JSON list of C-alpha atoms in Angstrom, two decimals:
[
{"chain": "A", "resi": 1, "resn": "MET", "atom": "CA", "xyz": [-9.96, 12.40, 0.06]},
{"chain": "A", "resi": 2, "resn": "ALA", "atom": "CA", "xyz": [-7.31, 15.00, 0.77]},
{"chain": "A", "resi": 3, "resn": "PHE", "atom": "CA", "xyz": [-5.10, 12.31, 2.30]},
{"chain": "A", "resi": 4, "resn": "GLY", "atom": "CA", "xyz": [-5.34, 10.25, -0.88]},
{"chain": "A", "resi": 5, "resn": "LEU", "atom": "CA", "xyz": [-4.60, 13.22, -3.12]},
{"chain": "A", "resi": 6, "resn": "ALA", "atom": "CA", "xyz": [-1.58, 14.07, -0.98]},
{"chain": "A", "resi": 7, "resn": "HIS", "atom": "CA", "xyz": [-0.02, 10.85, -2.30]},
{"chain": "A", "resi": 8, "resn": "LEU", "atom": "CA", "xyz": [0.19, 12.36, -5.79]},
{"chain": "A", "resi": 9, "resn": "GLY", "atom": "CA", "xyz": [3.54, 13.77, -4.69]},
{"chain": "A", "resi": 10, "resn": "ASN", "atom": "CA", "xyz": [4.89, 10.23, -5.03]},
{"chain": "A", "resi": 11, "resn": "LEU", "atom": "CA", "xyz": [4.85, 10.69, -8.81]},
{"chain": "A", "resi": 12, "resn": "GLN", "atom": "CA", "xyz": [8.34, 12.10, -8.41]},
{"chain": "A", "resi": 13, "resn": "THR", "atom": "CA", "xyz": [9.71, 8.75, -7.26]},
{"chain": "A", "resi": 14, "resn": "GLN", "atom": "CA", "xyz": [7.44, 6.02, -8.63]},
{"chain": "A", "resi": 15, "resn": "ALA", "atom": "CA", "xyz": [5.45, 5.00, -11.69]},
{"chain": "A", "resi": 16, "resn": "LEU", "atom": "CA", "xyz": [2.08, 6.57, -12.55]},
{"chain": "A", "resi": 17, "resn": "ASP", "atom": "CA", "xyz": [0.09, 3.34, -12.20]},
{"chain": "A", "resi": 18, "resn": "VAL", "atom": "CA", "xyz": [1.59, 2.61, -8.79]},
{"chain": "A", "resi": 19, "resn": "THR", "atom": "CA", "xyz": [0.91, 6.16, -7.61]},
{"chain": "A", "resi": 20, "resn": "LEU", "atom": "CA", "xyz": [-2.70, 6.12, -8.84]},
{"chain": "A", "resi": 21, "resn": "PHE", "atom": "CA", "xyz": [-3.29, 2.84, -7.02]},
{"chain": "A", "resi": 22, "resn": "GLN", "atom": "CA", "xyz": [-1.76, 4.35, -3.89]},
{"chain": "A", "resi": 23, "resn": "VAL", "atom": "CA", "xyz": [-3.99, 7.45, -4.19]},
{"chain": "A", "resi": 24, "resn": "TYR", "atom": "CA", "xyz": [-7.10, 5.28, -4.61]},
{"chain": "A", "resi": 25, "resn": "TYR", "atom": "CA", "xyz": [-6.10, 3.00, -1.72]},
{"chain": "A", "resi": 26, "resn": "ALA", "atom": "CA", "xyz": [-5.35, 5.94, 0.60]},
{"chain": "A", "resi": 27, "resn": "MET", "atom": "CA", "xyz": [-8.71, 7.54, -0.22]},
{"chain": "A", "resi": 28, "resn": "ALA", "atom": "CA", "xyz": [-10.58, 4.30, 0.40]},
{"chain": "A", "resi": 29, "resn": "MET", "atom": "CA", "xyz": [-8.78, 3.69, 3.68]},
{"chain": "A", "resi": 30, "resn": "GLY", "atom": "CA", "xyz": [-9.40, 7.28, 4.75]},
{"chain": "A", "resi": 31, "resn": "ILE", "atom": "CA", "xyz": [-13.14, 6.86, 4.16]},
{"chain": "A", "resi": 32, "resn": "TYR", "atom": "CA", "xyz": [-13.07, 3.55, 6.04]},
{"chain": "A", "resi": 33, "resn": "PHE", "atom": "CA", "xyz": [-11.22, 5.06, 9.01]},
{"chain": "A", "resi": 34, "resn": "ALA", "atom": "CA", "xyz": [-13.65, 8.00, 9.08]},
{"chain": "A", "resi": 35, "resn": "ALA", "atom": "CA", "xyz": [-16.53, 5.51, 9.23]},
{"chain": "A", "resi": 36, "resn": "VAL", "atom": "CA", "xyz": [-14.82, 3.66, 12.09]},
{"chain": "A", "resi": 37, "resn": "VAL", "atom": "CA", "xyz": [-14.42, 6.91, 14.04]},
{"chain": "A", "resi": 38, "resn": "ILE", "atom": "CA", "xyz": [-18.06, 7.85, 13.44]},
{"chain": "A", "resi": 39, "resn": "ARG", "atom": "CA", "xyz": [-19.31, 4.38, 14.35]},
{"chain": "A", "resi": 40, "resn": "THR", "atom": "CA", "xyz": [-17.20, 3.91, 17.49]},
{"chain": "A", "resi": 41, "resn": "ARG", "atom": "CA", "xyz": [-17.00, 7.60, 18.47]},
{"chain": "A", "resi": 42, "resn": "SER", "atom": "CA", "xyz": [-13.36, 6.99, 19.24]},
{"chain": "A", "resi": 43, "resn": "LEU", "atom": "CA", "xyz": [-10.18, 7.69, 17.33]},
{"chain": "A", "resi": 44, "resn": "TRP", "atom": "CA", "xyz": [-8.40, 4.83, 19.12]},
{"chain": "A", "resi": 45, "resn": "TRP", "atom": "CA", "xyz": [-10.08, 2.06, 17.09]},
{"chain": "A", "resi": 46, "resn": "ALA", "atom": "CA", "xyz": [-9.06, 3.76, 13.84]},
{"chain": "A", "resi": 47, "resn": "ILE", "atom": "CA", "xyz": [-5.50, 4.12, 15.13]},
{"chain": "A", "resi": 48, "resn": "PHE", "atom": "CA", "xyz": [-5.43, 0.45, 16.17]},
{"chain": "A", "resi": 49, "resn": "ILE", "atom": "CA", "xyz": [-6.79, -0.78, 12.81]},
{"chain": "A", "resi": 50, "resn": "HIS", "atom": "CA", "xyz": [-4.36, 1.50, 10.96]},
{"chain": "A", "resi": 51, "resn": "PHE", "atom": "CA", "xyz": [-1.47, 0.00, 12.93]},
{"chain": "A", "resi": 52, "resn": "ILE", "atom": "CA", "xyz": [-2.59, -3.58, 12.22]},
{"chain": "A", "resi": 53, "resn": "VAL", "atom": "CA", "xyz": [-3.19, -2.99, 8.51]},
{"chain": "A", "resi": 54, "resn": "PHE", "atom": "CA", "xyz": [-0.03, -1.06, 7.78]},
{"chain": "A", "resi": 55, "resn": "HIS", "atom": "CA", "xyz": [2.34, -2.79, 10.17]},
{"chain": "A", "resi": 56, "resn": "PHE", "atom": "CA", "xyz": [1.41, -6.42, 9.61]},
{"chain": "A", "resi": 57, "resn": "LEU", "atom": "CA", "xyz": [-0.60, -6.74, 6.42]},
{"chain": "A", "resi": 58, "resn": "TYR", "atom": "CA", "xyz": [0.79, -3.98, 4.23]},
{"chain": "A", "resi": 59, "resn": "ASN", "atom": "CA", "xyz": [4.45, -4.75, 4.95]},
{"chain": "A", "resi": 60, "resn": "THR", "atom": "CA", "xyz": [4.78, -6.98, 1.89]},
{"chain": "A", "resi": 61, "resn": "CYS", "atom": "CA", "xyz": [6.79, -7.34, -1.25]},
{"chain": "A", "resi": 62, "resn": "TYR", "atom": "CA", "xyz": [4.28, -5.03, -2.98]},
{"chain": "A", "resi": 63, "resn": "ASN", "atom": "CA", "xyz": [4.84, -2.34, -0.40]},
{"chain": "A", "resi": 64, "resn": "LYS", "atom": "CA", "xyz": [8.60, -2.49, -1.05]},
{"chain": "A", "resi": 65, "resn": "SER", "atom": "CA", "xyz": [7.99, -2.17, -4.79]},
{"chain": "A", "resi": 66, "resn": "MET", "atom": "CA", "xyz": [5.95, 0.98, -4.22]},
{"chain": "A", "resi": 67, "resn": "ALA", "atom": "CA", "xyz": [8.56, 2.42, -1.91]},
{"chain": "A", "resi": 68, "resn": "TYR", "atom": "CA", "xyz": [11.42, 1.88, -4.32]},
{"chain": "A", "resi": 69, "resn": "GLY", "atom": "CA", "xyz": [9.57, 2.59, -7.58]},
{"chain": "A", "resi": 70, "resn": "ILE", "atom": "CA", "xyz": [9.82, -0.97, -8.89]},
{"chain": "A", "resi": 71, "resn": "ASP", "atom": "CA", "xyz": [7.03, -2.00, -11.26]},
{"chain": "A", "resi": 72, "resn": "PHE", "atom": "CA", "xyz": [4.77, -4.47, -9.44]},
{"chain": "A", "resi": 73, "resn": "ARG", "atom": "CA", "xyz": [3.86, -6.26, -12.68]},
{"chain": "A", "resi": 74, "resn": "LYS", "atom": "CA", "xyz": [7.52, -7.19, -13.18]},
{"chain": "A", "resi": 75, "resn": "ARG", "atom": "CA", "xyz": [7.58, -8.69, -9.69]},
{"chain": "A", "resi": 76, "resn": "VAL", "atom": "CA", "xyz": [4.48, -10.77, -10.38]},
{"chain": "A", "resi": 77, "resn": "ILE", "atom": "CA", "xyz": [5.89, -12.06, -13.65]},
{"chain": "A", "resi": 78, "resn": "ALA", "atom": "CA", "xyz": [9.24, -12.86, -12.04]},
{"chain": "A", "resi": 79, "resn": "TYR", "atom": "CA", "xyz": [7.49, -14.59, -9.14]},
{"chain": "A", "resi": 80, "resn": "LYS", "atom": "CA", "xyz": [5.27, -16.73, -11.37]},
{"chain": "A", "resi": 81, "resn": "ASN", "atom": "CA", "xyz": [8.14, -17.65, -13.69]},
{"chain": "A", "resi": 82, "resn": "SER", "atom": "CA", "xyz": [10.70, -18.36, -10.99]},
{"chain": "A", "resi": 83, "resn": "GLY", "atom": "CA", "xyz": [8.96, -21.13, -9.07]},
{"chain": "A", "resi": 84, "resn": "HIS", "atom": "CA", "xyz": [10.46, -19.63, -5.89]},
{"chain": "A", "resi": 85, "resn": "SER", "atom": "CA", "xyz": [8.78, -18.36, -2.78]},
{"chain": "A", "resi": 86, "resn": "LYS", "atom": "CA", "xyz": [7.62, -14.75, -2.41]},
{"chain": "A", "resi": 87, "resn": "GLN", "atom": "CA", "xyz": [10.48, -13.98, -0.03]},
{"chain": "A", "resi": 88, "resn": "GLU", "atom": "CA", "xyz": [13.08, -15.18, -2.53]},
{"chain": "A", "resi": 89, "resn": "THR", "atom": "CA", "xyz": [11.48, -13.15, -5.32]},
{"chain": "A", "resi": 90, "resn": "CYS", "atom": "CA", "xyz": [11.50, -10.01, -3.17]},
{"chain": "A", "resi": 91, "resn": "LYS", "atom": "CA", "xyz": [15.23, -10.47, -2.61]},
{"chain": "A", "resi": 92, "resn": "VAL", "atom": "CA", "xyz": [15.82, -10.47, -6.37]},
{"chain": "A", "resi": 93, "resn": "PHE", "atom": "CA", "xyz": [14.60, -6.89, -6.72]}
]
């Protein structure tokens, strides 16, 4: 839970709703990784899963919006209204 709460510092650079989602997500992932370590009795599986999740799955348009403080809802609306692909919508912002 401490890892999730540490993300509250992001309030300085991004919107409240984005930060609260990030805090919740970090807490949930921290609990999941703790369960993996307890179940496997190895830190390596948690490290591997963390790498897969954050390198391949989390590297999305949404991740960029969190990093740059862009409201995710505006991206979704622009994406749905544009008729373009996700990659083209990400380039707009």
